[in-house]
Amino acid sequence: MAASSGEHVLSLYRLLLKESKKFPSYNYRTYALRRVRDAFRENRTVEDPKVVEELLNRARDSLALIQRQVLVQKNIDVVTCGFCRVC
Amino acid sequence: MLFVYHCRHPCADLSSCQYVLRLLKYSLPASVLTKSLGCLCHCSTGSTGCSLSTASSISVKLIKSRELERDELRPLYMDFQATTPMDPRVLDAMLPYQVNYYGNPHSRTHAYGWESESAMEKARKQVADLIGADPREIVFTSGATESNNMSIKGVARFYKAKKNHIVTTQTEHKCVLDSCRIMEAEGFDVTYLPVKNNGLIDLKQLEETIRPDTSLVSIMTINNEIGVKQPIKEIGHLCRSKNVFFHTDAAQAVGKIPINVSEWKVDLMSISGHKIYGPKGVGALYVRRRPRVRIEPLQNGGGQERGLRSGTVPTPLAVGLGAACEIAQQELEYDHKRVTVLANRLVQKIMSEIPDVVMNGDPDQRYQGCVNLSFAYVEGESLLMALKDVALSSGSACTSASLEPSYVLRAIGADEDLAHSSIRFGIGRFTTEEEVDYTVEKCIQQVKRLREMSPLWEMVQEGIDIKSIKWTQH
């Protein structure tokens, strides 16, 4: 049980990082990567399965949010939008 | 890596296709264009489509010229007190209300209205939770400026019969000072309290200034120019004991430090959306219900928002403000820790490398994310120009058009020349360590360069005391 949920957590983590890297804007990209990493690190020692499940749900919602926002930001009219400083 | 850009411009012929490709040149990130084809252009008219080979050869030429123009990138954003970028989570919350759920929240007869209203009420609860208030005490406005105007003019005019005095400070935001000036013209008596050299007000002086006919005391929580945090709890208790209403402009404080309006005994509080990673054009006003604060409304109409601010509440903006407040509450500790670390890093690095740098405002009673430094013997505007790839400001955005040094710096007693050479560094949720390091490095470099060119600096190096010089007219 713990082993499978541990893998699950890791795969969610990797997915979140993969999606966060797609943000076109430097500030949003670095923030998403940093926040995801720090959130997972902070909750590393949580044992209670209900809390773990709730945190995983939040992570899944965040993943969907990041995917949506990445799409929105990429499809803003290319000609009018600016570009980041350090791409 | 192939990057496909969809040009929305219908290409009628090859020349307009080239025009579009030239426009694309300014938006393609340099790192992408290293390997394969840069872009494909979709031409909407069938008859004269542009040939792909010509398009790709043009794009190759553009790629080559693009890599040379590295200076055209956007500057680093280090001006978080002026405004903040919207958090992606806030935009995500707002989008459905911009697109699909567009009903008027005050329409009571159909589902569009009901869903809009429930979203607006949810947002109200989110804002209330952040400051420890009841949702019924929150009024949505168009921003902190409107909230400030409403509080000062509203309270003063309502209690005009018996109370004629308003107290504020010299370091308030322009909207508060201007509202007080209008009140003076209407016949009220306004006292502008001076501040000490560290930017804080003197509680003894405030107590002496409050008269039996004082209706309102207005003091901002965190100053937007020097970042100083006033002792709001003590002021609140003092005002409550004297039976005077206390208004605070918390635009810069909400979401950055923990706020509890009951603990602080605050009666009115202004909140701004775009200072807490929310949308621009929305804000809120907290109006206490127990003991009741009466306000004469500024904007009359259909009686929305308890009659205090008529007009349709902009649902997407209110939802954005609510989401921003909820996120701020969750992230408060994390952001605060991070901002403090970055700010200390910035200040330590700058102060250790170059001498004669003064931090304006109290070093302890402050919000760390707003750092106002004065570099002696360097002109502020020229330093800003020199740091052209960092977005900074000297003084607040609303006064930056004028040539005079900021009135806040004058109020804290800064020397004329130091007031002219002050720069405000704003650090926020999205600032990275690399940005801070780059800013610090550039700043040190430019300050050294400008000081080399400064005759005053030369004189100081030789040991001459600038203050003892008698400058004469020719």
Coordinates of C-alpha atoms in Angstrom, one line a residue:
Chain A
M1 CA 0.0 0.0 0.0
A2 CA 2.7 2.4 1.0
A3 CA 5.0 1.3 -1.8
S4 CA 2.3 1.9 -4.5
S5 CA 1.3 5.2 -3.1
G6 CA 4.9 6.2 -2.9
E7 CA 5.3 5.5 -6.6
H8 CA 2.1 7.3 -7.3
V9 CA 3.4 10.4 -5.4
L10 CA 6.7 10.2 -7.4
S11 CA 4.9 10.0 -10.7
L12 CA 2.7 12.9 -9.8
Y13 CA 5.7 14.9 -8.8
R14 CA 7.5 14.2 -12.1
L15 CA 4.4 15.0 -14.1
L16 CA 4.0 18.3 -12.2
L17 CA 7.7 19.3 -12.9
K18 CA 7.4 18.3 -16.5
E19 CA 4.3 20.4 -17.0
S20 CA 5.8 23.4 -15.0
K21 CA 8.8 23.5 -17.3
K22 CA 6.5 24.3 -20.2
F23 CA 5.5 27.8 -18.9
P24 CA 6.7 30.4 -21.5
S25 CA 7.3 33.0 -18.9
Y26 CA 10.5 32.9 -16.8
N27 CA 8.9 34.1 -13.6
Y28 CA 6.0 31.7 -13.7
R29 CA 8.1 28.8 -14.7
T30 CA 10.7 29.2 -11.9
Y31 CA 7.9 29.8 -9.4
A32 CA 6.0 26.7 -10.4
L33 CA 9.1 24.5 -10.3
R34 CA 10.2 25.9 -7.0
R35 CA 6.8 25.7 -5.3
V36 CA 6.1 22.1 -6.5
R37 CA 9.5 21.0 -5.2
D38 CA 9.1 22.8 -1.9
A39 CA 5.5 21.6 -1.3
F40 CA 6.5 17.9 -1.9
R41 CA 9.6 18.3 0.2
E42 CA 7.6 19.8 3.1
N43 CA 5.0 17.0 3.1
R44 CA 7.5 14.2 2.7
T45 CA 7.0 12.9 6.2
V46 CA 3.1 12.9 6.3
E47 CA 1.8 9.5 7.4
D48 CA -2.0 9.9 7.8
P49 CA -3.5 8.3 4.7
K50 CA -6.5 10.7 4.6
V51 CA -4.2 13.7 4.7
V52 CA -2.0 12.1 2.0
E53 CA -5.0 11.5 -0.2
E54 CA -6.2 15.1 0.2
L55 CA -2.7 16.4 -0.6
L56 CA -2.6 14.2 -3.7
N57 CA -5.9 15.5 -4.8
R58 CA -4.6 19.0 -4.5
A59 CA -1.6 18.0 -6.5
R60 CA -3.8 16.6 -9.2
D61 CA -5.8 19.8 -9.3
S62 CA -2.6 21.8 -9.5
L63 CA -1.5 19.6 -12.4
A64 CA -4.7 20.3 -14.4
L65 CA -4.4 24.0 -13.6
I66 CA -0.8 24.2 -14.8
Q67 CA -1.7 22.3 -18.0
R68 CA -4.5 24.8 -18.6
Q69 CA -2.5 27.8 -17.9
V70 CA 0.5 26.7 -20.0
L71 CA -1.9 26.3 -22.9
V72 CA -3.4 29.8 -22.3
Q73 CA 0.0 31.4 -22.1
K74 CA 1.4 29.7 -25.1
N75 CA -1.6 30.6 -27.3
I76 CA -1.7 34.2 -26.4
D77 CA -1.2 36.0 -29.8
V78 CA 2.5 35.4 -30.5
V79 CA 2.9 38.7 -32.3
T80 CA 1.7 40.9 -29.4
C81 CA 3.1 39.1 -26.4
G82 CA 6.5 39.8 -25.0
F83 CA 9.3 37.3 -24.4
C84 CA 11.1 36.4 -21.3
R85 CA 14.5 37.6 -20.3
V86 CA 16.2 34.3 -19.8
C87 CA 14.5 31.6 -21.9
Chain B
M1 CA 12.8 21.0 -31.9
L2 CA 10.1 22.3 -34.2
F3 CA 8.1 25.3 -33.0
V4 CA 4.9 26.0 -34.9
Y5 CA 3.4 29.5 -34.7
H6 CA -0.1 30.1 -36.0
C7 CA -0.2 33.5 -37.5
R8 CA -3.7 35.0 -37.1
H9 CA -3.1 37.4 -39.9
P10 CA -4.5 36.2 -43.2
C11 CA -1.6 36.2 -45.7
A12 CA -2.9 37.6 -48.9
D13 CA 0.5 37.4 -50.7
L14 CA 4.2 36.8 -50.1
S15 CA 4.9 40.3 -49.0
S16 CA 2.5 40.3 -46.1
C17 CA 3.8 36.8 -45.2
Q18 CA 7.2 38.4 -45.0
Y19 CA 5.8 41.2 -42.9
V20 CA 4.3 38.6 -40.5
L21 CA 7.6 36.8 -40.3
R22 CA 9.4 40.0 -39.5
L23 CA 6.9 40.6 -36.6
L24 CA 7.6 37.1 -35.4
K25 CA 11.2 37.9 -35.1
Y26 CA 10.5 40.1 -32.1
S27 CA 8.8 37.3 -30.2
L28 CA 10.8 34.2 -30.8
P29 CA 13.0 33.2 -27.8
A30 CA 16.6 33.0 -28.8
S31 CA 17.3 29.6 -27.4
V32 CA 14.6 27.9 -29.5
L33 CA 16.0 29.0 -32.8
T34 CA 19.3 27.2 -32.6
K35 CA 18.6 24.0 -34.4
S36 CA 15.8 23.4 -36.9
L37 CA 13.1 25.3 -38.7
G38 CA 11.9 28.4 -36.9
C39 CA 8.3 28.6 -38.0
L40 CA 5.6 27.7 -40.4
C41 CA 3.2 30.4 -41.6
H42 CA -0.4 29.4 -42.1
C43 CA -1.9 31.4 -45.0
S44 CA -5.6 31.5 -44.9
T45 CA -6.3 32.4 -48.5
G46 CA -6.1 29.4 -50.8
S47 CA -5.3 31.1 -54.2
T48 CA -2.0 32.8 -53.5
G49 CA -0.4 30.9 -50.7
C50 CA 3.2 31.6 -49.7
S51 CA 5.7 29.0 -50.6
L52 CA 7.2 27.2 -47.6
S53 CA 10.8 27.3 -49.0
T54 CA 10.8 31.1 -49.2
A55 CA 9.3 31.4 -45.8
S56 CA 11.9 29.1 -44.2
S57 CA 14.8 30.9 -45.9
I58 CA 13.4 34.2 -44.6
S59 CA 13.1 32.7 -41.1
V60 CA 16.7 31.5 -41.3
K61 CA 17.9 35.0 -42.0
L62 CA 15.7 36.3 -39.2
I63 CA 17.2 33.7 -36.8
K64 CA 20.7 34.9 -37.6
S65 CA 19.8 38.5 -37.0
R66 CA 17.7 37.6 -34.0
E67 CA 20.6 36.1 -32.1
L68 CA 22.6 39.3 -32.3
E69 CA 19.9 41.4 -30.8
R70 CA 20.0 40.1 -27.3
D71 CA 19.3 43.5 -25.8
E72 CA 15.7 43.5 -26.9
L73 CA 14.6 41.2 -24.1
R74 CA 12.2 42.4 -21.4
P75 CA 13.6 43.8 -18.2
L76 CA 13.6 41.9 -14.9
Y77 CA 10.6 42.9 -12.8
M78 CA 11.7 44.3 -9.4
D79 CA 8.9 46.7 -8.8
F80 CA 6.3 44.7 -6.8
Q81 CA 5.0 47.7 -4.9
A82 CA 3.8 49.3 -8.1
T83 CA 1.8 46.3 -9.2
T84 CA 2.2 42.5 -9.3
P85 CA 1.8 40.0 -12.1
M86 CA -1.3 37.9 -11.8
D87 CA -0.8 34.5 -10.2
P88 CA -1.8 31.7 -12.8
R89 CA -4.1 30.3 -10.2
V90 CA -6.0 33.6 -10.1
L91 CA -6.3 33.7 -13.8
D92 CA -7.5 30.1 -13.8
A93 CA -10.3 31.0 -11.4
M94 CA -11.3 34.1 -13.4
L95 CA -11.5 32.6 -16.9
P96 CA -14.8 30.7 -16.6
Y97 CA -16.5 34.0 -15.4
Q98 CA -15.0 35.9 -18.3
V99 CA -16.2 33.3 -20.9
N100 CA -19.1 31.2 -19.8
Y101 CA -20.6 32.4 -16.5
Y102 CA -21.1 36.0 -17.6
G103 CA -24.4 36.7 -15.8
N104 CA -25.0 39.8 -13.7
P105 CA -24.8 38.8 -10.0
H106 CA -27.7 41.1 -9.2
S107 CA -30.1 39.3 -11.6
R108 CA -32.3 37.4 -9.3
T109 CA -34.5 35.6 -11.8
H110 CA -32.3 33.2 -13.7
A111 CA -29.4 30.7 -13.4
Y112 CA -26.9 33.1 -14.9
G113 CA -27.5 35.5 -12.1
W114 CA -27.6 32.9 -9.4
E115 CA -24.3 31.3 -10.4
S116 CA -22.6 34.7 -10.6
E117 CA -24.0 35.7 -7.3
S118 CA -22.7 32.6 -5.6
A119 CA -19.3 33.1 -7.1
M120 CA -19.3 36.7 -5.8
E121 CA -20.3 35.6 -2.3
K122 CA -17.7 32.9 -2.3
A123 CA -15.1 35.6 -3.2
R124 CA -16.4 37.8 -0.5
K125 CA -15.9 35.0 2.1
Q126 CA -12.3 34.5 0.8
V127 CA -11.5 38.1 1.2
A128 CA -13.1 38.2 4.7
D129 CA -11.2 35.1 5.8
L130 CA -7.9 36.7 5.0
I131 CA -8.4 39.7 7.3
G132 CA -10.5 37.9 10.0
A133 CA -13.7 39.7 9.1
D134 CA -17.3 38.7 8.4
P135 CA -18.3 38.4 4.7
R136 CA -21.1 40.9 5.3
E137 CA -18.5 43.5 6.2
I138 CA -16.7 43.4 2.8
V139 CA -17.7 45.8 0.0
F140 CA -16.2 45.3 -3.5
T141 CA -14.9 48.5 -5.1
S142 CA -12.8 49.4 -8.1
G143 CA -9.5 49.5 -6.1
A144 CA -7.9 50.8 -3.0
T145 CA -8.1 54.4 -4.2
E146 CA -11.9 54.2 -4.4
S147 CA -11.9 52.5 -1.0
N148 CA -9.8 55.2 0.5
N149 CA -12.0 57.9 -1.0
M150 CA -15.1 56.2 0.3
S151 CA -13.8 55.8 3.8
I152 CA -12.5 59.3 4.3
K153 CA -15.2 61.3 2.5
G154 CA -18.0 58.9 3.6
V155 CA -17.2 58.9 7.3
A156 CA -16.3 62.6 7.5
R157 CA -19.5 63.6 5.7
F158 CA -21.8 61.3 7.7
Y159 CA -20.7 62.5 11.1
K160 CA -20.3 66.1 9.9
A161 CA -22.9 67.5 12.3
K162 CA -21.0 66.6 15.5
K163 CA -17.4 65.8 14.4
N164 CA -15.3 68.0 12.3
H165 CA -11.7 66.8 12.6
I166 CA -9.7 64.2 10.7
V167 CA -6.2 63.0 11.5
T168 CA -3.8 61.4 9.1
T169 CA 0.0 61.3 8.5
Q170 CA 2.3 63.0 6.1
T171 CA 3.4 59.7 4.5
E172 CA 0.0 58.5 3.3
H173 CA -0.8 57.6 -0.2
K174 CA -1.7 60.5 -2.5
C175 CA -5.4 59.4 -2.7
V176 CA -5.7 59.8 1.1
L177 CA -3.9 63.1 1.2
D178 CA -5.9 64.4 -1.8
S179 CA -9.2 63.3 -0.2
C180 CA -8.2 65.1 3.0
R181 CA -7.4 68.2 1.0
I182 CA -10.9 68.1 -0.5
M183 CA -12.3 67.7 3.0
E184 CA -10.4 70.8 4.1
A185 CA -12.0 72.7 1.2
E186 CA -15.4 71.4 2.5
G187 CA -14.7 72.9 5.9
F188 CA -13.2 70.1 7.9
D189 CA -10.1 70.4 10.0
V190 CA -7.3 68.1 9.0
T191 CA -4.1 67.4 11.0
Y192 CA -1.3 65.8 9.0
L193 CA 0.9 64.1 11.7
P194 CA 4.6 64.2 11.1
V195 CA 6.6 60.9 11.3
K196 CA 9.9 60.2 13.1
N197 CA 13.1 59.7 11.1
N198 CA 12.4 56.0 10.9
G199 CA 9.0 56.5 9.3
L200 CA 6.9 55.5 12.3
I201 CA 4.4 57.8 13.9
D202 CA 4.7 58.9 17.5
L203 CA 1.8 57.4 19.5
K204 CA 2.1 60.1 22.2
Q205 CA 1.7 62.7 19.5
L206 CA -1.3 60.9 18.0
E207 CA -3.0 60.7 21.4
E208 CA -2.5 64.4 21.9
T209 CA -3.8 65.2 18.5
I210 CA -7.1 63.3 18.9
R211 CA -9.8 65.8 20.0
P212 CA -13.3 65.2 21.1
D213 CA -14.5 66.2 17.7
T214 CA -12.3 63.8 15.7
S215 CA -14.3 61.5 13.5
L216 CA -11.6 59.6 11.7
V217 CA -7.9 58.6 12.0
S218 CA -6.4 57.3 8.8
I219 CA -2.9 55.7 8.9
M220 CA -1.6 53.2 6.4
T221 CA -0.4 49.8 7.5
I222 CA 2.7 49.4 5.3
N223 CA 4.0 52.3 3.4
N224 CA 4.4 51.7 -0.3
E225 CA 7.6 53.7 -0.7
I226 CA 9.7 52.8 2.3
G227 CA 8.0 49.7 3.5
V228 CA 7.6 50.8 7.1
K229 CA 5.0 49.0 9.2
Q230 CA 3.1 51.2 11.6
P231 CA 2.0 50.0 15.0
I232 CA -1.6 49.4 13.9
K233 CA -2.7 47.4 16.9
E234 CA -1.7 50.1 19.4
I235 CA -3.2 52.8 17.2
G236 CA -6.4 50.8 16.9
H237 CA -6.7 50.3 20.7
L238 CA -6.0 54.0 21.2
C239 CA -8.7 55.1 18.7
R240 CA -11.3 52.6 20.2
S241 CA -10.6 54.0 23.7
K242 CA -11.2 57.5 22.4
N243 CA -14.3 56.5 20.4
V244 CA -12.8 57.5 17.1
F245 CA -13.1 55.6 13.8
F246 CA -9.8 54.1 12.6
H247 CA -9.2 53.6 8.9
T248 CA -6.1 51.9 7.5
D249 CA -4.9 51.6 3.9
A250 CA -3.8 48.1 3.9
A251 CA -3.2 47.8 0.2
Q252 CA 0.5 46.8 0.6
A253 CA -0.1 44.8 3.7
V254 CA -2.9 42.4 2.8
G255 CA -1.6 38.9 2.1
K256 CA 1.9 39.8 3.1
I257 CA 1.6 40.0 6.9
P258 CA -1.1 38.4 9.1
I259 CA -4.0 40.7 9.6
N260 CA -6.9 40.5 12.1
V261 CA -9.3 43.4 12.1
S262 CA -10.9 42.4 15.4
E263 CA -7.5 42.1 17.2
W264 CA -6.3 45.3 15.7
K265 CA -9.6 47.1 16.3
V266 CA -9.7 48.5 12.8
D267 CA -13.0 50.0 11.6
L268 CA -12.3 50.5 7.9
M269 CA -9.6 48.8 5.8
S270 CA -8.8 49.3 2.1
I271 CA -7.7 46.3 0.0
S272 CA -6.2 46.4 -3.5
G273 CA -6.4 43.5 -5.9
H274 CA -3.4 44.2 -8.0
K275 CA -1.0 44.3 -5.1
I276 CA -1.7 40.7 -4.1
Y277 CA -1.2 39.0 -7.4
G278 CA -4.8 39.6 -8.4
P279 CA -6.5 41.5 -11.2
K280 CA -6.3 45.3 -11.7
G281 CA -9.4 47.3 -11.4
V282 CA -10.8 45.7 -8.3
G283 CA -10.4 46.2 -4.6
A284 CA -12.4 45.9 -1.4
L285 CA -13.3 48.0 1.6
Y286 CA -13.8 46.4 5.0
V287 CA -16.6 48.3 6.9
R288 CA -17.1 47.2 10.5
R289 CA -20.6 46.2 11.6
R290 CA -20.1 45.9 15.3
P291 CA -19.8 48.8 16.4
R292 CA -21.5 50.0 13.2
V293 CA -19.6 52.4 11.0
R294 CA -21.9 54.6 8.9
I295 CA -20.7 55.9 5.6
E296 CA -22.3 58.4 3.2
P297 CA -21.9 56.6 -0.1
L298 CA -19.8 58.1 -2.9
Q299 CA -21.5 56.2 -5.7
N300 CA -25.3 56.2 -5.7
G301 CA -27.6 53.9 -7.7
G302 CA -29.4 50.6 -7.3
G303 CA -28.3 50.0 -3.7
Q304 CA -25.8 47.2 -4.4
E305 CA -23.2 46.4 -1.8
R306 CA -25.4 47.4 1.2
G307 CA -26.1 50.7 -0.5
L308 CA -22.5 51.8 0.1
R309 CA -21.3 51.3 -3.4
S310 CA -23.9 50.9 -6.1
G311 CA -23.0 49.4 -9.5
T312 CA -22.7 45.9 -10.9
V313 CA -20.0 44.0 -9.1
P314 CA -17.6 42.8 -11.7
T315 CA -17.9 39.0 -11.1
P316 CA -14.7 37.9 -12.8
L317 CA -12.6 40.6 -11.0
A318 CA -14.3 39.8 -7.7
V319 CA -13.6 36.1 -8.2
G320 CA -10.0 37.0 -9.0
L321 CA -9.7 39.0 -5.9
G322 CA -11.1 36.2 -3.8
A323 CA -8.8 33.7 -5.3
A324 CA -5.8 36.0 -4.8
C325 CA -6.8 36.4 -1.1
E326 CA -7.2 32.6 -0.6
I327 CA -3.8 31.9 -2.3
A328 CA -2.2 34.7 -0.2
Q329 CA -3.5 33.2 3.0
Q330 CA -2.1 29.7 2.1
E331 CA 1.2 31.0 0.9
L332 CA 1.7 33.8 3.5
E333 CA 4.3 32.1 5.6
Y334 CA 6.2 30.6 2.6
D335 CA 6.3 33.9 0.7
H336 CA 7.2 35.9 3.8
K337 CA 10.2 33.6 4.6
R338 CA 11.4 33.7 1.1
V339 CA 11.0 37.4 0.6
T340 CA 12.9 38.1 3.8
V341 CA 15.8 35.9 2.8
L342 CA 16.0 37.5 -0.7
A343 CA 15.7 41.1 0.7
N344 CA 18.4 40.5 3.3
R345 CA 20.6 39.0 0.6
L346 CA 20.1 42.1 -1.6
V347 CA 20.8 44.6 1.2
Q348 CA 23.8 42.7 2.6
K349 CA 25.4 42.4 -0.8
I350 CA 24.9 46.0 -1.8
M351 CA 25.9 47.5 1.5
S352 CA 29.0 45.3 1.8
E353 CA 30.3 46.3 -1.6
I354 CA 29.6 50.0 -1.8
P355 CA 29.9 52.6 0.9
D356 CA 27.5 55.5 1.6
V357 CA 24.3 53.6 1.1
V358 CA 21.4 54.5 3.3
M359 CA 18.2 52.4 3.8
N360 CA 15.2 54.6 4.3
G361 CA 12.8 53.6 7.0
D362 CA 13.0 51.6 10.2
P363 CA 15.2 48.5 9.7
D364 CA 13.0 46.3 12.0
Q365 CA 9.4 47.6 11.8
R366 CA 9.1 47.0 8.1
Y367 CA 7.9 44.7 5.4
Q368 CA 11.1 43.2 4.0
G369 CA 10.0 43.1 0.4
C370 CA 10.1 46.8 0.0
V371 CA 13.7 48.0 0.1
N372 CA 14.3 51.8 -0.4
L373 CA 18.0 52.6 -0.7
S374 CA 19.6 56.0 -1.1
F375 CA 23.0 56.0 -2.9
A376 CA 24.9 59.1 -1.9
Y377 CA 26.6 61.2 -4.7
V378 CA 24.6 59.4 -7.4
E379 CA 21.5 60.8 -9.1
G380 CA 18.5 58.5 -8.8
E381 CA 17.1 59.0 -12.3
S382 CA 20.5 58.4 -13.9
L383 CA 20.9 55.2 -11.9
L384 CA 17.5 54.0 -13.1
M385 CA 18.5 54.8 -16.6
A386 CA 21.7 52.9 -16.2
L387 CA 19.9 49.9 -14.8
K388 CA 17.7 49.8 -17.9
D389 CA 17.3 46.0 -17.9
V390 CA 15.8 45.9 -14.4
A391 CA 12.4 47.5 -13.8
L392 CA 12.8 49.6 -10.7
S393 CA 11.4 52.8 -9.5
S394 CA 12.4 55.7 -7.4
G395 CA 9.4 56.8 -5.3
S396 CA 5.9 55.6 -5.9
A397 CA 4.5 55.0 -9.4
C398 CA 1.8 57.7 -8.9
T399 CA 4.3 60.4 -8.2
S400 CA 7.1 59.3 -10.6
A401 CA 6.1 61.7 -13.3
S402 CA 7.1 64.8 -11.3
L403 CA 10.6 65.9 -10.9
E404 CA 10.4 66.6 -7.2
P405 CA 11.7 64.1 -4.7
S406 CA 9.2 62.0 -3.0
Y407 CA 7.2 63.6 -0.2
V408 CA 7.5 60.5 1.9
L409 CA 11.3 60.8 1.9
R410 CA 11.0 64.5 2.7
A411 CA 8.7 63.6 5.6
I412 CA 11.2 61.2 7.2
G413 CA 13.7 63.9 7.1
A414 CA 16.0 62.6 4.4
D415 CA 18.5 65.2 3.0
E416 CA 17.5 66.7 -0.3
D417 CA 20.3 65.0 -2.2
L418 CA 19.7 61.6 -0.6
A419 CA 16.0 61.9 -1.4
H420 CA 16.9 62.5 -5.1
S421 CA 19.1 59.4 -5.2
S422 CA 16.7 56.8 -3.8
I423 CA 15.7 53.6 -5.5
R424 CA 13.0 51.3 -4.4
F425 CA 13.6 47.6 -4.9
G426 CA 10.4 45.4 -4.8
I427 CA 10.7 41.7 -4.1
G428 CA 7.7 39.4 -4.4
R429 CA 6.5 35.9 -4.8
F430 CA 8.0 35.4 -8.2
T431 CA 11.4 36.9 -7.7
T432 CA 14.2 34.5 -8.1
E433 CA 17.7 34.4 -6.5
E434 CA 19.2 34.9 -9.9
E435 CA 17.2 38.1 -10.5
V436 CA 18.3 39.5 -7.1
D437 CA 22.0 38.6 -7.8
Y438 CA 21.8 40.1 -11.3
T439 CA 20.2 43.3 -9.9
V440 CA 22.8 43.6 -7.1
E441 CA 25.7 43.1 -9.5
K442 CA 24.4 45.6 -12.0
C443 CA 23.5 48.1 -9.3
I444 CA 27.0 47.9 -7.8
Q445 CA 28.6 48.2 -11.1
Q446 CA 26.6 51.3 -12.2
V447 CA 26.8 53.0 -8.9
K448 CA 30.6 52.7 -9.0
R449 CA 30.7 54.0 -12.6
L450 CA 28.4 56.9 -11.8
R451 CA 30.4 57.8 -8.7
E452 CA 33.6 57.8 -10.8
M453 CA 32.0 60.5 -13.0
S454 CA 30.8 62.5 -10.0
P455 CA 32.8 65.6 -8.9
L456 CA 31.1 65.4 -5.5
W457 CA 32.5 61.9 -5.0
E458 CA 35.9 63.1 -5.9
M459 CA 35.7 65.8 -3.3
V460 CA 34.5 63.4 -0.7
Q461 CA 37.4 61.1 -1.5
E462 CA 39.8 64.0 -0.9
G463 CA 38.3 64.4 2.5
I464 CA 36.3 67.6 1.8
D465 CA 33.1 67.9 3.9
I466 CA 30.4 68.6 1.3
K467 CA 28.1 70.2 3.9
S468 CA 30.7 72.9 4.8
I469 CA 31.0 74.1 1.2
K470 CA 29.4 77.5 0.4
W471 CA 28.1 77.2 -3.1
T472 CA 28.0 80.6 -4.8
Q473 CA 26.0 81.9 -7.7
H474 CA 27.9 83.1 -10.7

